[in-house]
CSV table of C-alpha atoms (C1' of nucleotides) in Angstrom, one decimal:
chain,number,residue,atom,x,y,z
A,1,UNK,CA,146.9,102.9,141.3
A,2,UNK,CA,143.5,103.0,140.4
A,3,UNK,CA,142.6,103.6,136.7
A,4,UNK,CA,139.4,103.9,134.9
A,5,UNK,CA,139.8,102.2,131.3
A,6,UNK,CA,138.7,103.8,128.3
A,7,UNK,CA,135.6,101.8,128.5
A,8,UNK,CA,134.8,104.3,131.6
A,9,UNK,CA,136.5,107.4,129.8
A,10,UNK,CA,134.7,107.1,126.5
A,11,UNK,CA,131.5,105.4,127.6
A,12,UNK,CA,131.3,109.1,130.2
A,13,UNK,CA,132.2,111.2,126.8
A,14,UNK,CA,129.5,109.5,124.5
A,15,UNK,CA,126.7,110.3,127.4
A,16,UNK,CA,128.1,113.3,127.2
A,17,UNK,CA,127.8,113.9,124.1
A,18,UNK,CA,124.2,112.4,124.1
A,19,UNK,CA,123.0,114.5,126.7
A,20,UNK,CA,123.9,117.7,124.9
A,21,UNK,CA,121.5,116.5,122.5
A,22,UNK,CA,118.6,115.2,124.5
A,23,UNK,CA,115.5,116.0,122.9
A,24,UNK,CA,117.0,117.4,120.1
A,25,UNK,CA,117.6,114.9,117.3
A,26,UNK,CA,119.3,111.0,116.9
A,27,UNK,CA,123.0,110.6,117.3
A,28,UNK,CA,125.0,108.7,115.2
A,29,UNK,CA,128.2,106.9,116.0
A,30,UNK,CA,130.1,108.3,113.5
A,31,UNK,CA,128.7,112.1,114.4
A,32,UNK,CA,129.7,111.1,117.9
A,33,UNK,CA,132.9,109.5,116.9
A,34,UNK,CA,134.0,112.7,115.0
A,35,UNK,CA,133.0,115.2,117.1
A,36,UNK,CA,134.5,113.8,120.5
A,37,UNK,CA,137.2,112.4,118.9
A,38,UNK,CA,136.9,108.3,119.3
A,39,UNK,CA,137.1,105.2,117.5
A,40,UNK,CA,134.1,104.3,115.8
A,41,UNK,CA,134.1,100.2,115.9
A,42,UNK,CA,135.2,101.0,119.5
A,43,UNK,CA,132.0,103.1,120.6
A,44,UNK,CA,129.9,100.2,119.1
A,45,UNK,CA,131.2,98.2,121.7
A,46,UNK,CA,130.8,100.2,124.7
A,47,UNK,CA,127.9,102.0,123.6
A,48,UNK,CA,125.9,98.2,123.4
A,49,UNK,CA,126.5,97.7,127.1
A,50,UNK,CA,124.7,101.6,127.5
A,51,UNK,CA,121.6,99.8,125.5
A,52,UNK,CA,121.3,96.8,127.3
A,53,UNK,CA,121.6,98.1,130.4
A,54,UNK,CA,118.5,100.7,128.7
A,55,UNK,CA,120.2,104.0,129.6
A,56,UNK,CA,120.3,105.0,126.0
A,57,UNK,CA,117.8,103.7,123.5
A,58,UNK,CA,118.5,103.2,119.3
A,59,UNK,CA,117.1,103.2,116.1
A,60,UNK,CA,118.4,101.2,113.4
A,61,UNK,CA,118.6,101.8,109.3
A,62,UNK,CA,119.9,104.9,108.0
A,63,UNK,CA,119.5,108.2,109.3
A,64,UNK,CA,119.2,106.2,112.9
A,65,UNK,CA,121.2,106.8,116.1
A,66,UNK,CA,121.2,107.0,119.6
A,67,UNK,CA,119.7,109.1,122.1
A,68,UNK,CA,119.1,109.3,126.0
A,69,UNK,CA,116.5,107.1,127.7
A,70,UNK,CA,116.1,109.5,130.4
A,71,UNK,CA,116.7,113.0,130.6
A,72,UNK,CA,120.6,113.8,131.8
A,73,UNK,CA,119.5,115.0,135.6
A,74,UNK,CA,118.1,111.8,136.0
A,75,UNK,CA,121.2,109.8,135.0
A,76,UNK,CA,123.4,109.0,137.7
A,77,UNK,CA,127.7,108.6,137.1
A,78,UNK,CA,127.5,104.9,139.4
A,79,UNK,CA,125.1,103.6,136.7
A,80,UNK,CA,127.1,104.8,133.9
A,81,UNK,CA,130.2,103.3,135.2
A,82,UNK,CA,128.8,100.0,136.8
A,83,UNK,CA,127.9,99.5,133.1
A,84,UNK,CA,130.4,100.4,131.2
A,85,UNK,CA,133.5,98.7,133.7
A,86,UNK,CA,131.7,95.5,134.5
A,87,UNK,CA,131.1,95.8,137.8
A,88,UNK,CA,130.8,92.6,139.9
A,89,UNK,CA,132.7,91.7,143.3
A,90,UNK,CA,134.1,88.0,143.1
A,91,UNK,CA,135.3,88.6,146.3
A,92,UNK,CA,132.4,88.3,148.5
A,93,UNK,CA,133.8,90.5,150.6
A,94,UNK,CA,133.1,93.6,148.9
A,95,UNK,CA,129.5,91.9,147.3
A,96,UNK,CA,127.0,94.5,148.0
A,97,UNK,CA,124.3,91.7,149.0
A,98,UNK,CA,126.1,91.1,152.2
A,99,UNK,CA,125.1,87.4,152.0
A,100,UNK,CA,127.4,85.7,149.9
A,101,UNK,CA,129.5,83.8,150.5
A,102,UNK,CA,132.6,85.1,152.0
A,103,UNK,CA,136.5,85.2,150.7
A,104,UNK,CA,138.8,82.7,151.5
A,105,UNK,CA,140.4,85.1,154.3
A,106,UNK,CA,137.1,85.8,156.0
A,107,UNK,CA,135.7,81.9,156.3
A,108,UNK,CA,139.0,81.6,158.1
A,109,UNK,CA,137.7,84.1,160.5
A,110,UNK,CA,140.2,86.6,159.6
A,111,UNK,CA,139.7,89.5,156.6
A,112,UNK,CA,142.0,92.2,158.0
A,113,UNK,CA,141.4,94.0,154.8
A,114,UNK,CA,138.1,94.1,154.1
A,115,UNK,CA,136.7,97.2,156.3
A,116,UNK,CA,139.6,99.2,154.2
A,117,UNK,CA,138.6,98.1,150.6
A,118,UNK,CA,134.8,98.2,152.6
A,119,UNK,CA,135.5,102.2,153.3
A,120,UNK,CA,136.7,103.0,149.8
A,121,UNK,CA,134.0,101.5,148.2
A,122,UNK,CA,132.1,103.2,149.9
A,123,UNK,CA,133.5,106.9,149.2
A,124,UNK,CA,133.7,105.5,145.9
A,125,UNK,CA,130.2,105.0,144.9
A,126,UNK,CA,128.8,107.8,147.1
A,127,UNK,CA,130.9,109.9,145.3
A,128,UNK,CA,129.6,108.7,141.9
A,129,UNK,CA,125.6,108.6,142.9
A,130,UNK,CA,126.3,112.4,143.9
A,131,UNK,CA,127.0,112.9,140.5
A,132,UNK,CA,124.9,113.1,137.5
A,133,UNK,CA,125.0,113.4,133.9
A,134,UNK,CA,123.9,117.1,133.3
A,135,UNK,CA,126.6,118.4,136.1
A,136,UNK,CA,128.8,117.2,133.5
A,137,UNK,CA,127.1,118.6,130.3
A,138,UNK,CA,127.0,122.0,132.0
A,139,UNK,CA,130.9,122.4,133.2
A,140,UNK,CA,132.2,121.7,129.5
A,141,UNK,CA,131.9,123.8,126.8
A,142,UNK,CA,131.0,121.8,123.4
A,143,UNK,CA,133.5,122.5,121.0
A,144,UNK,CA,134.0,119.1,118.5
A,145,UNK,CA,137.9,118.0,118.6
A,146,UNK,CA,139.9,115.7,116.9
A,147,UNK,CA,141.3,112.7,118.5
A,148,UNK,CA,144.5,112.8,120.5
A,149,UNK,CA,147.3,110.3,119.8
A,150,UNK,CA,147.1,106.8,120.8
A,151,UNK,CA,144.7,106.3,124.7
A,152,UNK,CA,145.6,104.8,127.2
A,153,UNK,CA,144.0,103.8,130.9
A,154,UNK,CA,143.9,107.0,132.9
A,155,UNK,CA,145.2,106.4,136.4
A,156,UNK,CA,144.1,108.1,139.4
A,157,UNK,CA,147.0,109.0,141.2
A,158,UNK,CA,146.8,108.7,145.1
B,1,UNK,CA,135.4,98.4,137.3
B,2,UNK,CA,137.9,99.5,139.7
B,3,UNK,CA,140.3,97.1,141.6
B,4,UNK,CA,143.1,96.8,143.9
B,5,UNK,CA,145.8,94.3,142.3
B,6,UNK,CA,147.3,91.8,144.7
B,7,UNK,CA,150.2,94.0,145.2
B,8,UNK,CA,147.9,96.4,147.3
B,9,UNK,CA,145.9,93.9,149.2
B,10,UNK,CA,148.9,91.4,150.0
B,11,UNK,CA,151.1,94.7,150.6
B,12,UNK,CA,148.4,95.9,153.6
B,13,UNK,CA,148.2,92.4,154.9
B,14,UNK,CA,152.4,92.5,155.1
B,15,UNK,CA,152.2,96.2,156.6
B,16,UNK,CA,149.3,94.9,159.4
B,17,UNK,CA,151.4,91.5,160.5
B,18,UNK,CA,154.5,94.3,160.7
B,19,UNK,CA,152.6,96.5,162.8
B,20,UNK,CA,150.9,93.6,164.9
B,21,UNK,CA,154.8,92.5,166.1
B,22,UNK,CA,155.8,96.4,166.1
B,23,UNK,CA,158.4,97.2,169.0
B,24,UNK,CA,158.0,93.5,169.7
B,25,UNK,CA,160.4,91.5,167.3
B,26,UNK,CA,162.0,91.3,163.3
B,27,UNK,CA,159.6,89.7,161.4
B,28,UNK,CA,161.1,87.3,158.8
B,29,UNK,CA,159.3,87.1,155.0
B,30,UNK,CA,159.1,83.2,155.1
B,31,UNK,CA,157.2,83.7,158.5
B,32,UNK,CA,154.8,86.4,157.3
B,33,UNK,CA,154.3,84.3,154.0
B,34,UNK,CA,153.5,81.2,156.2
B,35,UNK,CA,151.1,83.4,158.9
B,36,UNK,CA,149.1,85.4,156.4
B,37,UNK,CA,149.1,82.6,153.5
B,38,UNK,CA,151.0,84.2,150.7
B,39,UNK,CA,153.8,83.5,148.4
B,40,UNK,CA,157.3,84.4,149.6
B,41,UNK,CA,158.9,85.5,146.5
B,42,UNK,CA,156.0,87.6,145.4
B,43,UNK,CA,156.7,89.4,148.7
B,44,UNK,CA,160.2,89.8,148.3
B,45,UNK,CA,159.1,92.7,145.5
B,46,UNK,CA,156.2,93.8,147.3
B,47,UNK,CA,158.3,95.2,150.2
B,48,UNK,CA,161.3,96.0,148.2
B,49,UNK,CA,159.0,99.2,147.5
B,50,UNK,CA,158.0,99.2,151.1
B,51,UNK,CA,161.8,99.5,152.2
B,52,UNK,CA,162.4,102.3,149.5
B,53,UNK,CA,159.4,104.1,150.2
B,54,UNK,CA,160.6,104.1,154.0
B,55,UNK,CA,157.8,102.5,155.4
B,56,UNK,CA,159.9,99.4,156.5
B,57,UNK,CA,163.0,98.4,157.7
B,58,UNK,CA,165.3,95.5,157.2
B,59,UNK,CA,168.0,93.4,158.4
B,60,UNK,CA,170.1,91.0,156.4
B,61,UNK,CA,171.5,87.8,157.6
B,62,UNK,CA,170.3,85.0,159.7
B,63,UNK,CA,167.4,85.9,162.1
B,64,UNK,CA,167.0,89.5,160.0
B,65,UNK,CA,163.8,90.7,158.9
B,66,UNK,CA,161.7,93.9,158.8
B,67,UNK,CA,160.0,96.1,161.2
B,68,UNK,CA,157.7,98.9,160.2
B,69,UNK,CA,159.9,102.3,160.2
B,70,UNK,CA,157.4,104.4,162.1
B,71,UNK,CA,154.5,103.1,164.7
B,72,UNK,CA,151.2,102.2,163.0
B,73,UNK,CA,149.2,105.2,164.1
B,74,UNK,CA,151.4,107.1,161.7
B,75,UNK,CA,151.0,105.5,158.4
B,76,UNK,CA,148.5,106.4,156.4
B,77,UNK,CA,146.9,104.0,153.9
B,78,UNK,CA,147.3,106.7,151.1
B,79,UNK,CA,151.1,106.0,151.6
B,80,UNK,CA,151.0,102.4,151.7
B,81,UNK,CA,149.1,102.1,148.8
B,82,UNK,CA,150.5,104.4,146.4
B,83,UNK,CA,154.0,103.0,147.0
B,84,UNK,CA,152.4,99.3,146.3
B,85,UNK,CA,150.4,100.6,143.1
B,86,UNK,CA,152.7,102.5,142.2
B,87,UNK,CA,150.9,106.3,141.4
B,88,UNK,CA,151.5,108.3,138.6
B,89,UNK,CA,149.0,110.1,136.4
B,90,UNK,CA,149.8,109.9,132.8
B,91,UNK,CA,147.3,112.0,132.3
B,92,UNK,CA,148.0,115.5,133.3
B,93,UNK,CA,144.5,116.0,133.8
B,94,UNK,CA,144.1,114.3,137.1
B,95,UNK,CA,148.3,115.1,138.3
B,96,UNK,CA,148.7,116.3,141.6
B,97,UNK,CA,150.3,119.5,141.0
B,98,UNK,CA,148.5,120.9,139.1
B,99,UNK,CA,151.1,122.9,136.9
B,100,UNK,CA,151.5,119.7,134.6
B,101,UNK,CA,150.9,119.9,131.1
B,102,UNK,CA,147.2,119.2,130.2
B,103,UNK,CA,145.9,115.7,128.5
B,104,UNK,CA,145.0,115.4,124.8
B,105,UNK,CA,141.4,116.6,125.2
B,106,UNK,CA,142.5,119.4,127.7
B,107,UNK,CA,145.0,121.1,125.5
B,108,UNK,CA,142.0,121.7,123.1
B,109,UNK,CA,139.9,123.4,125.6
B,110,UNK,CA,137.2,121.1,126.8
B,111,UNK,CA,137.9,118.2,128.8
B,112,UNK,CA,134.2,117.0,129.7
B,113,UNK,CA,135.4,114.6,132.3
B,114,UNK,CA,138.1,116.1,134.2
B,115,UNK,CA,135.9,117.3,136.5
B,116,UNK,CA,134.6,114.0,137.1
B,117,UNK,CA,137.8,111.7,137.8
B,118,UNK,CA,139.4,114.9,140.1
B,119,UNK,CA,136.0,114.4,142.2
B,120,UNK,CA,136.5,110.6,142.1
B,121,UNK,CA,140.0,111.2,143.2
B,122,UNK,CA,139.3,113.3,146.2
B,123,UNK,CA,137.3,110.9,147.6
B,124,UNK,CA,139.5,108.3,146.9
B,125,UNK,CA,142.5,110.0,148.4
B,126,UNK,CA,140.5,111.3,151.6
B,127,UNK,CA,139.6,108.3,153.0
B,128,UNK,CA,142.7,106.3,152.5
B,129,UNK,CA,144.4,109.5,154.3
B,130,UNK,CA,141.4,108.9,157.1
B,131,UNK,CA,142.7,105.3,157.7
B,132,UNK,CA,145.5,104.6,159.6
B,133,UNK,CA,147.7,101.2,160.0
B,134,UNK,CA,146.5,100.4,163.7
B,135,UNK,CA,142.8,100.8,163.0
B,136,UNK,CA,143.2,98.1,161.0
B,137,UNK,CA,145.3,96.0,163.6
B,138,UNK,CA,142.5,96.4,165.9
B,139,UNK,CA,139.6,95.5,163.7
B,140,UNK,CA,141.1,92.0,162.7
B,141,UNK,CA,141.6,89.4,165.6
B,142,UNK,CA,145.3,87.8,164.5
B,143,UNK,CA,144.4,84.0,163.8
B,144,UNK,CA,147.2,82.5,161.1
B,145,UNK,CA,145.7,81.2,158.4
B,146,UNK,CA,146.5,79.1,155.2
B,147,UNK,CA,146.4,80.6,151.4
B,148,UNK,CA,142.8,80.4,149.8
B,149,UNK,CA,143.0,79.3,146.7
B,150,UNK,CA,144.8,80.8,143.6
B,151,UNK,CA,144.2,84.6,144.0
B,152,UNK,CA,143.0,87.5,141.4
B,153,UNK,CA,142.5,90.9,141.8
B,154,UNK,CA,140.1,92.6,143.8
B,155,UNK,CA,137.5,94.2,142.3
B,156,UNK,CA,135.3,96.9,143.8
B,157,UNK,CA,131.8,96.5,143.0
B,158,UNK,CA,129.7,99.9,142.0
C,1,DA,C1',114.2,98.3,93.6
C,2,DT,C1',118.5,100.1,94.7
C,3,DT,C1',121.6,102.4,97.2
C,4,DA,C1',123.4,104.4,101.2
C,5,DA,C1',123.5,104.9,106.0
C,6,DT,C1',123.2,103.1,110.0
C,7,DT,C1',122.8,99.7,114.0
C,8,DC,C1',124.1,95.1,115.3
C,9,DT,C1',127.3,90.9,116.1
C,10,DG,C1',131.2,87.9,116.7
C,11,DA,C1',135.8,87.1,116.1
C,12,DG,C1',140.7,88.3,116.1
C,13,DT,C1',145.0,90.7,117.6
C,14,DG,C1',149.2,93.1,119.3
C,15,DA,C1',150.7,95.3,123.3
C,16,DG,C1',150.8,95.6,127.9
C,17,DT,C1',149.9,94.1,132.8
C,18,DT,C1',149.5,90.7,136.5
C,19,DA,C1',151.0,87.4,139.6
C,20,DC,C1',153.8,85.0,140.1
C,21,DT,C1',158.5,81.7,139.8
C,22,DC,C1',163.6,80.8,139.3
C,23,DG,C1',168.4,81.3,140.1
C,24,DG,C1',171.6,83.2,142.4
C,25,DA,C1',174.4,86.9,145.1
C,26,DT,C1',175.1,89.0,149.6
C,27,DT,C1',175.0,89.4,154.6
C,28,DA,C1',175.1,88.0,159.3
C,29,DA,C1',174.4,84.7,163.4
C,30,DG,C1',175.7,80.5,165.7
D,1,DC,C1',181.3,76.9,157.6
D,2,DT,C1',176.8,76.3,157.6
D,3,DT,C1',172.4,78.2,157.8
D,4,DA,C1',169.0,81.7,157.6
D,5,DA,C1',167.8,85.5,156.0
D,6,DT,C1',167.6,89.8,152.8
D,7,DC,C1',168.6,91.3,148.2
D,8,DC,C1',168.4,91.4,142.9
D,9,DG,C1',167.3,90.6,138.0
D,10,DA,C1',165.3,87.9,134.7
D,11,DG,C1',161.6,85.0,132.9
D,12,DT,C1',156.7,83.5,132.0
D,13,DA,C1',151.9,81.9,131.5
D,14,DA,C1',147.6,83.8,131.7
D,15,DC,C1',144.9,87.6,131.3
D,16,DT,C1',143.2,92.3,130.1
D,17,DC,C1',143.0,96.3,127.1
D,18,DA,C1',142.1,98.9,123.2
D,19,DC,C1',141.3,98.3,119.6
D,20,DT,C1',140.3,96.3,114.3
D,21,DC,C1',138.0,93.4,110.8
D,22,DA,C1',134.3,91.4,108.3
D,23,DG,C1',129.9,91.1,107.6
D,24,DA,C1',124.7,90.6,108.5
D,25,DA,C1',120.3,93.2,109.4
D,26,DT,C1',117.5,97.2,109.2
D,27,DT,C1',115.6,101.4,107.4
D,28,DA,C1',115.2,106.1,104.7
D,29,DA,C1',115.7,108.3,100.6
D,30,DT,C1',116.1,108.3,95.6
DNA sequence: ATTAATTCTGAGTGAGTTACTCGGATTAAG
DNA sequence: CTTAATCCGAGTAACTCACTCAGAATTAAT
């Protein structure tokens, strides 16, 4: 019922990927590309929300690339995914400022949902803090792959 | 970046006026679409999968309707909501039984994120197994309401 | 200087999903 | 027989997803 999109999927794998070379050398997106397996024009979409939200850093012209703007233990999995899915709540009920304004249901009076979604989100991002990059680099060994057939979303069965 | 389609949030809100009248009285859709301010005919599919999934139960005719099949304090939100989203894990990675046939990446020996979404998943599944149908009756005073305005999914905010 | 390698940017697209609606068949109560 | 309800399948407008395309800007190496 849930799914992470491939924003999520790739956008994990290309941190991934840049954490196993943290202090090592630049990535491009075509080294990247190859060695996890990914669509190049993709990555450069996905990989500009990383910049802007400064958890990776560039360099531009040739022989440029990407690397880490902090070190991997210091790079949580709610950031990366916040990022790279677009997080925002346009129903207040779930805003994490409790002050705005509320849903329809609730200025009624009446949100019988909300402590439910409330609870999952929860367990959601307290899962994802809990988690950061280099528990990720360590649990998979690197060996470069060629790209699978055609993606699609991945969905987290309940 | 992830979110709960109208089908789970109007399906809950269905489940909790059901368990509100349970033991008491059939509930007909037309008066559960006018109570909780939602659109009949959407919720003729919605608890379609209810009744399959045997979390409802209905009777034809004039003055039918549904009742929930088993009292609140034994449905689980896990239920309710895989039946609404409708679960399945196209990727064998994050399948339930384990046995499945592995994902693209997988097959090739290093799935990076696997670990990741099964974590993720746990959570996710835990707490909605934590949460059963009459906790939410209790939380939410029953005051019938209009329909907000045009609705769009849910999103949960990281 | 030129070329090649790279990041950057905006626009477009085909397939799929979402959130419904429409039309009607079936069943049962009064 | 009429009315109230569940059932069922199809259709649809808007949106999202997972990309691709085309090209401009920047820099290193030759």
């Amino acid at each position: 019922m849930m799914h992470i999109s491939t924003k999520g999927e790739y956008g994990v794998r290309v941190m991934i990927d840049l954490a196993r070379y943290y202090n090592k050398k630049l990535r491009s997106l075509t080294d990247i590309s190859q060695d996890e397996g990914l669509p190049v024009q993709y990555l450069e979409q996905l990989i500009k929300k990383l910049r802007d939200a400064d958890l990776v850093m560039s360099a531009r012209g040739a022989h440029g690339g990407y690397q880490l703007s902090r070190p991997p233990e210091e790079i949580r999995m709610s950031e990366v995914l916040s990022v790279l899915e677009g997080a925002l709540a346009p129903y207040a009920c779930l805003s994490v400022n409790g002050a705005e304004a509320a849903c329809g249901w609730d200025k009624l009076g009446s949100c019988s949902t909300r402590s439910l979604w409330a609870r999952l989100q929860d367990a959601i991002i307290s899962t994802l803090e809990s988690i950061t990059l280099n528990e990720l680099v360590d649990t998979a060994p690197h060996t470069p792959i060629r790209m699978p057939e055609q993606q699609q979303n991945i969905k987290i069965q309940l």
